[in-house]
XYZ file of C-alpha atoms in Angstrom:
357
model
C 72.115 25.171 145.499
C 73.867 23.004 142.931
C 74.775 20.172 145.354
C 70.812 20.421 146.854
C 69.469 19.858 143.260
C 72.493 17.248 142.800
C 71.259 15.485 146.056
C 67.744 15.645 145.364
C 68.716 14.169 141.854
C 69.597 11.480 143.120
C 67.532 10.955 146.148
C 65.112 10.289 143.206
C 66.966 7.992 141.015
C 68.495 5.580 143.892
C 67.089 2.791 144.247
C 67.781 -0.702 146.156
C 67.532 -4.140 143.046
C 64.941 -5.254 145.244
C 63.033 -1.922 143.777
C 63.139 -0.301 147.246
C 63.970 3.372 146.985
C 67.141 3.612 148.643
C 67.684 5.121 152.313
C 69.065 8.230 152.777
C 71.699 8.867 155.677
C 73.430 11.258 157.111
C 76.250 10.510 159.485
C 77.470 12.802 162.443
C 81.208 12.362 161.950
C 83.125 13.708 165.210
C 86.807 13.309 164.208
C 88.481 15.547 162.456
C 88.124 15.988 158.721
C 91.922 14.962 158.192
C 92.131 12.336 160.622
C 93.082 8.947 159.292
C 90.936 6.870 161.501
C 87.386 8.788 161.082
C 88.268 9.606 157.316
C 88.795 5.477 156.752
C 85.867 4.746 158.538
C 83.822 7.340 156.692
C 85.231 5.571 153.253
C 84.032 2.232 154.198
C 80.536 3.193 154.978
C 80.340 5.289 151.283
C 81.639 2.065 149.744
C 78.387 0.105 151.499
C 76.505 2.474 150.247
C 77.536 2.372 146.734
C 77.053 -1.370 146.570
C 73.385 -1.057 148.432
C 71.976 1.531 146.749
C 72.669 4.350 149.473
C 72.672 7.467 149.865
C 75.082 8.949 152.606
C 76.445 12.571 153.477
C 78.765 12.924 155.647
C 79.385 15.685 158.201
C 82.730 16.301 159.891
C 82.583 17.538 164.057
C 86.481 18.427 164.362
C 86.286 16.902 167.832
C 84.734 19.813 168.549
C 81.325 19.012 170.642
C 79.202 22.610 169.954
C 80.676 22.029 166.006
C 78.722 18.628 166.284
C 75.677 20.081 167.805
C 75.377 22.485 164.960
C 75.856 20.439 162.499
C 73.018 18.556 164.066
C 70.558 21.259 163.928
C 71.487 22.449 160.472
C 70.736 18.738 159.404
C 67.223 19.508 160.852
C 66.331 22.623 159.499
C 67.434 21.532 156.255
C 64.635 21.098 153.362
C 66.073 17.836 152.568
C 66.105 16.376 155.049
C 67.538 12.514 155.391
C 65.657 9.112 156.659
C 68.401 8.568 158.845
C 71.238 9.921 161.508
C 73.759 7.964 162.733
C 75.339 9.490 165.351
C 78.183 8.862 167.964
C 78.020 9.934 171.723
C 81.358 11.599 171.964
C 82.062 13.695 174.682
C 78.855 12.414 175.849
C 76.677 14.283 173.547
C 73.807 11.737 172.720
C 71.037 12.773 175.281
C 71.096 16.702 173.630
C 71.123 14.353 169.966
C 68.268 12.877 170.983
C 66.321 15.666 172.484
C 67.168 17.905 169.364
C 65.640 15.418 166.683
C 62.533 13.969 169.055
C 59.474 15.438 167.377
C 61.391 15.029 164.134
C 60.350 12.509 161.645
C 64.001 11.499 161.022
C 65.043 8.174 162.513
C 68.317 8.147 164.886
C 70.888 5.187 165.095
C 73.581 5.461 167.774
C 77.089 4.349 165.632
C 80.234 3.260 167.551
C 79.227 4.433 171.053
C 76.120 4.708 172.718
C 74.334 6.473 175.627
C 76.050 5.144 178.792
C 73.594 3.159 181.088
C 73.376 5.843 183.489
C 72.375 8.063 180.662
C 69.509 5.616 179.199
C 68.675 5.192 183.493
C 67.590 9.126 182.725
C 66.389 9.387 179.103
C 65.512 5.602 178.158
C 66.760 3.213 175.822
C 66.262 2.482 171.886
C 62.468 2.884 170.945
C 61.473 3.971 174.458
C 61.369 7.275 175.182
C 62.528 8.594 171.899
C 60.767 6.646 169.714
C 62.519 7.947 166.447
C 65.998 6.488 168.143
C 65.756 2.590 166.810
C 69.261 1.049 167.465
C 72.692 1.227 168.241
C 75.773 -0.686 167.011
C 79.002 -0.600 168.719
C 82.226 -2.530 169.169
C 83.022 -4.294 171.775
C 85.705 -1.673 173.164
C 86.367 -3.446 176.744
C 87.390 -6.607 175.072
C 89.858 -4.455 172.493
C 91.312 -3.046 175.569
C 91.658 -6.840 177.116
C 93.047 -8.400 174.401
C 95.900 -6.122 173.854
C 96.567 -5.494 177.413
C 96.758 -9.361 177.385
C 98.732 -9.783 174.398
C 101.546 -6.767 175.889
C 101.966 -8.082 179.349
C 102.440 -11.759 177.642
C 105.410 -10.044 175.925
C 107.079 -10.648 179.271
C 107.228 -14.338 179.430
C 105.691 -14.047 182.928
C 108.148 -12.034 184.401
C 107.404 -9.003 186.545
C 107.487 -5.444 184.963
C 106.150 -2.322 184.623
C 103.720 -0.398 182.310
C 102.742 3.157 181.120
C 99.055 3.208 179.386
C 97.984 6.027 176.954
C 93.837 6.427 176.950
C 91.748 8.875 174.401
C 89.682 11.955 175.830
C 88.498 11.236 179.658
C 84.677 11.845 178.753
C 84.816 9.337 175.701
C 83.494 6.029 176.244
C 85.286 4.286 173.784
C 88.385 5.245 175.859
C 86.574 4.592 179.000
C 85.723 0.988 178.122
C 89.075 0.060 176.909
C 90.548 1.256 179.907
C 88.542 -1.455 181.530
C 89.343 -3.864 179.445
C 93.120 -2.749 180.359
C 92.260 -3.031 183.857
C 90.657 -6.415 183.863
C 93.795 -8.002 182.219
C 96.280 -6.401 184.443
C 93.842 -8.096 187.394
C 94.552 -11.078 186.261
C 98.581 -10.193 186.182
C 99.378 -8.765 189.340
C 103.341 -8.952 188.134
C 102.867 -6.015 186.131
C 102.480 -2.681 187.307
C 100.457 0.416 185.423
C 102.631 3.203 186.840
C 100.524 5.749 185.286
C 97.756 5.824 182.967
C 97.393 9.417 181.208
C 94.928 10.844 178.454
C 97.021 11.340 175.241
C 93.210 12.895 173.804
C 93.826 10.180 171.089
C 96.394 12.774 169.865
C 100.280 11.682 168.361
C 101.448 14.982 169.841
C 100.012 15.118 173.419
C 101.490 11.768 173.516
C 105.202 12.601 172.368
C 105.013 15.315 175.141
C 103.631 13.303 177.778
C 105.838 10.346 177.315
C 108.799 12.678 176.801
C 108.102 13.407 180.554
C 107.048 9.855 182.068
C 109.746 7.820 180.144
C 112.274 9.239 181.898
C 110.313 9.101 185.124
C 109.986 5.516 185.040
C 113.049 4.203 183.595
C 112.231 0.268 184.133
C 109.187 0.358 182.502
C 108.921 -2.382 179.402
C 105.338 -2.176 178.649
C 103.571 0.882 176.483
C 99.766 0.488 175.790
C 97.922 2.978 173.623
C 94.322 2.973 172.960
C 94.405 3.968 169.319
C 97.763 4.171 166.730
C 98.379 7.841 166.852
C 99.155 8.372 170.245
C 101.496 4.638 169.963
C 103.275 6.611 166.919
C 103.864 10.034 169.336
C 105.063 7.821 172.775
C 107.133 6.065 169.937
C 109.099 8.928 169.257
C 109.416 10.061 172.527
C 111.165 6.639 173.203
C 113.283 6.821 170.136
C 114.649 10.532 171.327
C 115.605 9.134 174.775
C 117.492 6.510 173.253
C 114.585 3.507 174.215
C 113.911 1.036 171.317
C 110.505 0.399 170.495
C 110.263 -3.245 170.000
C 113.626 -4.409 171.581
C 113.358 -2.784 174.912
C 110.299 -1.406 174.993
C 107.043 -3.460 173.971
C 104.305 -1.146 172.573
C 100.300 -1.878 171.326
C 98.217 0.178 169.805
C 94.656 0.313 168.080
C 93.604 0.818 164.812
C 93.657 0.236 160.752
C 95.901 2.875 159.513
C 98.518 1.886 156.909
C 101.119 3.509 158.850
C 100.181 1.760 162.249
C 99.539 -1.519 159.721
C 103.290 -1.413 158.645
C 104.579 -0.554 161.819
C 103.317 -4.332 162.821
C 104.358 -5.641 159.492
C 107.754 -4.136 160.073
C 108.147 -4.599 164.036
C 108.297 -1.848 166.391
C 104.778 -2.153 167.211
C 104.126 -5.922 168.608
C 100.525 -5.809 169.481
C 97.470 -4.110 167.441
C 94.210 -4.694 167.859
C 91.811 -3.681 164.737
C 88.387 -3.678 162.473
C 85.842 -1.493 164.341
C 86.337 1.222 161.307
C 84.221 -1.358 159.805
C 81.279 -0.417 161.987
C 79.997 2.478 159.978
C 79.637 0.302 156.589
C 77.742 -2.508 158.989
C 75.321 -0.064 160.314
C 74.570 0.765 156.662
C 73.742 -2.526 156.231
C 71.726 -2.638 159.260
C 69.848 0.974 158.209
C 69.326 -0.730 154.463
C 67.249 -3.717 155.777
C 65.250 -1.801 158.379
C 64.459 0.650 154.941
C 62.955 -2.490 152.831
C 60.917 -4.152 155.748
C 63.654 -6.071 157.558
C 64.163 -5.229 161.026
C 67.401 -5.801 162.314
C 65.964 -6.054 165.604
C 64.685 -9.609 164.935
C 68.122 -10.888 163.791
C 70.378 -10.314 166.758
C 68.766 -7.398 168.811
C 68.150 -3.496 167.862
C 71.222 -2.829 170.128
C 74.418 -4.438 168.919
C 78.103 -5.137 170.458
C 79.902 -6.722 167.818
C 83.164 -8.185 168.002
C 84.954 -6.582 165.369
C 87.941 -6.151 166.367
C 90.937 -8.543 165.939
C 94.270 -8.519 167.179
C 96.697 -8.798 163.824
C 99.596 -10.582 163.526
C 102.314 -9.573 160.738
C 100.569 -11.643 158.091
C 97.257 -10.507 158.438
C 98.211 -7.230 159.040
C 99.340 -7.615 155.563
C 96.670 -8.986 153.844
C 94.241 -5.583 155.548
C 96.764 -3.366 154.483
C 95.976 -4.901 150.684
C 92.506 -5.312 151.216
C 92.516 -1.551 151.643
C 93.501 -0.381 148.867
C 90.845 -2.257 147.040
C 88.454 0.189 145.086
C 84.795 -0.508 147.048
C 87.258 -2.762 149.810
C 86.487 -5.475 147.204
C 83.016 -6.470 149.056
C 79.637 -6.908 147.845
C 77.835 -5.412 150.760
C 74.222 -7.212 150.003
C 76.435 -10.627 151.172
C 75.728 -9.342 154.286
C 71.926 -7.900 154.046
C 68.954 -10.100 155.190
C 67.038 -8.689 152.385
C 69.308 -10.700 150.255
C 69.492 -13.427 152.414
C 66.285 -13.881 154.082
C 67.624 -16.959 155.959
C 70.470 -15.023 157.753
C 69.092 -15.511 162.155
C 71.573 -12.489 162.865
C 74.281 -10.502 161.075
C 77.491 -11.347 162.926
C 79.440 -8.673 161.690
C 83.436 -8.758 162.269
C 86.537 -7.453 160.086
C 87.242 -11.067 158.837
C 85.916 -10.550 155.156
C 88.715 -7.973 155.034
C 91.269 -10.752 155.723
C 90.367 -13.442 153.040
């Protein structure tokens, strides 16, 4: 009851400079409460809405799909209830999202991924059938998986060799996407062979055990690509117990912003990472704070967004994000970025470059 009267409180009191009260948002978390990447990202949206005059709540899922769901509905049967939901279609759970909050008067936002297109082929787009469902932001995952697949296989010189590939969860389509993007690059490099692509469930220790068993089985492979850092870090040990050097004789990429995966390119071992969509969350605030005061993001740059946020680091920049993130508020002043601020901006252009100045 405390927090309630805490959160009404300031439900009251917030308020944008531009005297617009300030939006209210709860976000649909689906990582786990202690994992690095979703806590981060969670961080950088509170710090966007600090500087705009937000409020946000978040809500944890544990990977855990029914978890999600009832979070969901306890968000709708609550008395306070928030202007907004940004939510992520893990495991594919966006249609039952939708379908849940359709006569409700709270407004959805698809964050990070959204419905598949043979999901909107059944239920519709943004502001179709579900009215209350007005965008979606997401990055551009293919082109993550691209660019580091790329960026590995150059590690070669040209030369033929093989390659292991570590996904997320099978029903994810982050991890989909970026296995496409994988794909396309090894298309274009028919020297190099994928011996086996397995899902590591974005996990450090599914990956140790699965690597423990395919290093071994395919002793000549040089290549390692891992779509996020964690399961990188567990195929990494693996390697290191069978006596195979990450970043002499075996090449390895991975995605994400953690410090630990941000030293690890600083340092060496890891050769290839690929970052900045944790940045997504404090962009869709942005988005979420315009749309609140009158600006509709849907008239600068569409009401369904693929941004290019991510960036493949080298050691310096790596270095100057591992800085920038230790920065109380990131160091940003989020209304930089808001059209209500500046009402001459023709679309928003997000990407993690502000982080690297």
């Amino acid at each position: 009851m405390l927090l309630a009267s805490c959160e009404a409180a300031l439900a009251a009191s917030a308020k944008t400079e531009s005297g617009v009260p300030g939006a209210s948002v709860v976000f649909l978390n689906p990582g786990y409460s202690n994992e690095p990447f979703w806590v981060g990202y969670s961080d950088f949206m509170q710090a966007a809405a600090t500087s705009l005059g937000m409020r946000l709540r978040v809500i944890y899922g544990e990977r855990d799909p029914k978890l999600l769901l009832n979070n969901a509905r306890q968000v709708l049967a609550d008395a306070e209830q928030p202007d907004y939901l940004l939510f992520v279609n893990e495991m594919y759970t966006g249609p039952e999202l939708l379908r849940l909050f359709a006569d409700s008067r709270i407004k959805l936002f698809s964050l990070h991924s959204t419905l598949t297109p043979e999901q909107q082929a059944l239920v519709g787009g943004t502001r179709e059938h579900y009215r209350n469902w007005i965008g979606s932001l997401v990055p551009n995952d293919k082109e993550a998986g691209y660019l580091t697949g790329k960026a590995l296989i150059a590690k070669l010189g040209g030369r033929a060799g093989e390659m292991l590939a570590f996904s997320g969860v099978r029903h994810t389509p982050s991890a989909t996407l970026r296995e496409d993007g994988l794909r396309q690059a090894l298309a274009e490099h028919p020297e190099v062979k994928l011996q086996q692509l397995v899902y590591g469930q974005w996990a450090r220790q599914r990956a140790y055990q699965q690597a423990q068993l395919l290093l071994p089985r395919y002793p000549n492979v040089r290549l390692v690509w891992a779509a996020n850092d964690e399961m990188a870090f567990g195929a990494m040990r693996a390697a290191r117990e069978l006596d195979r050097h990450p970043g002499r004789d075996l090449h390895f990429s991975a995605l994400n912003n953690s410090e630990e995966v941000l030293q690890a390119r600083i340092s060496g071992p890891l050769c290839v990472l690929a970052g900045g969509h944790f940045t997504l969350g404090g962009w869709a605030m942005v988005l979420l704070h315009d749309y609140h005061a009158g600006q509709d993001f849907a008239q600068r740059g569409g009401k369904d967004r693929v941004d290019g946020v991510f960036s493949l680091l080298d050691e310096k920049q790596a270095a100057a994000l591992s800085k920038r993130l230790r920065v109380p508020g990131y160091g940003l002043d989020f209304r930089k970025f808001s059209a209500l601020y500046r009402p001459q901006l023709s679309n928003y252009r997000f990407s993690v470059e502000p982080l690297l100045q």
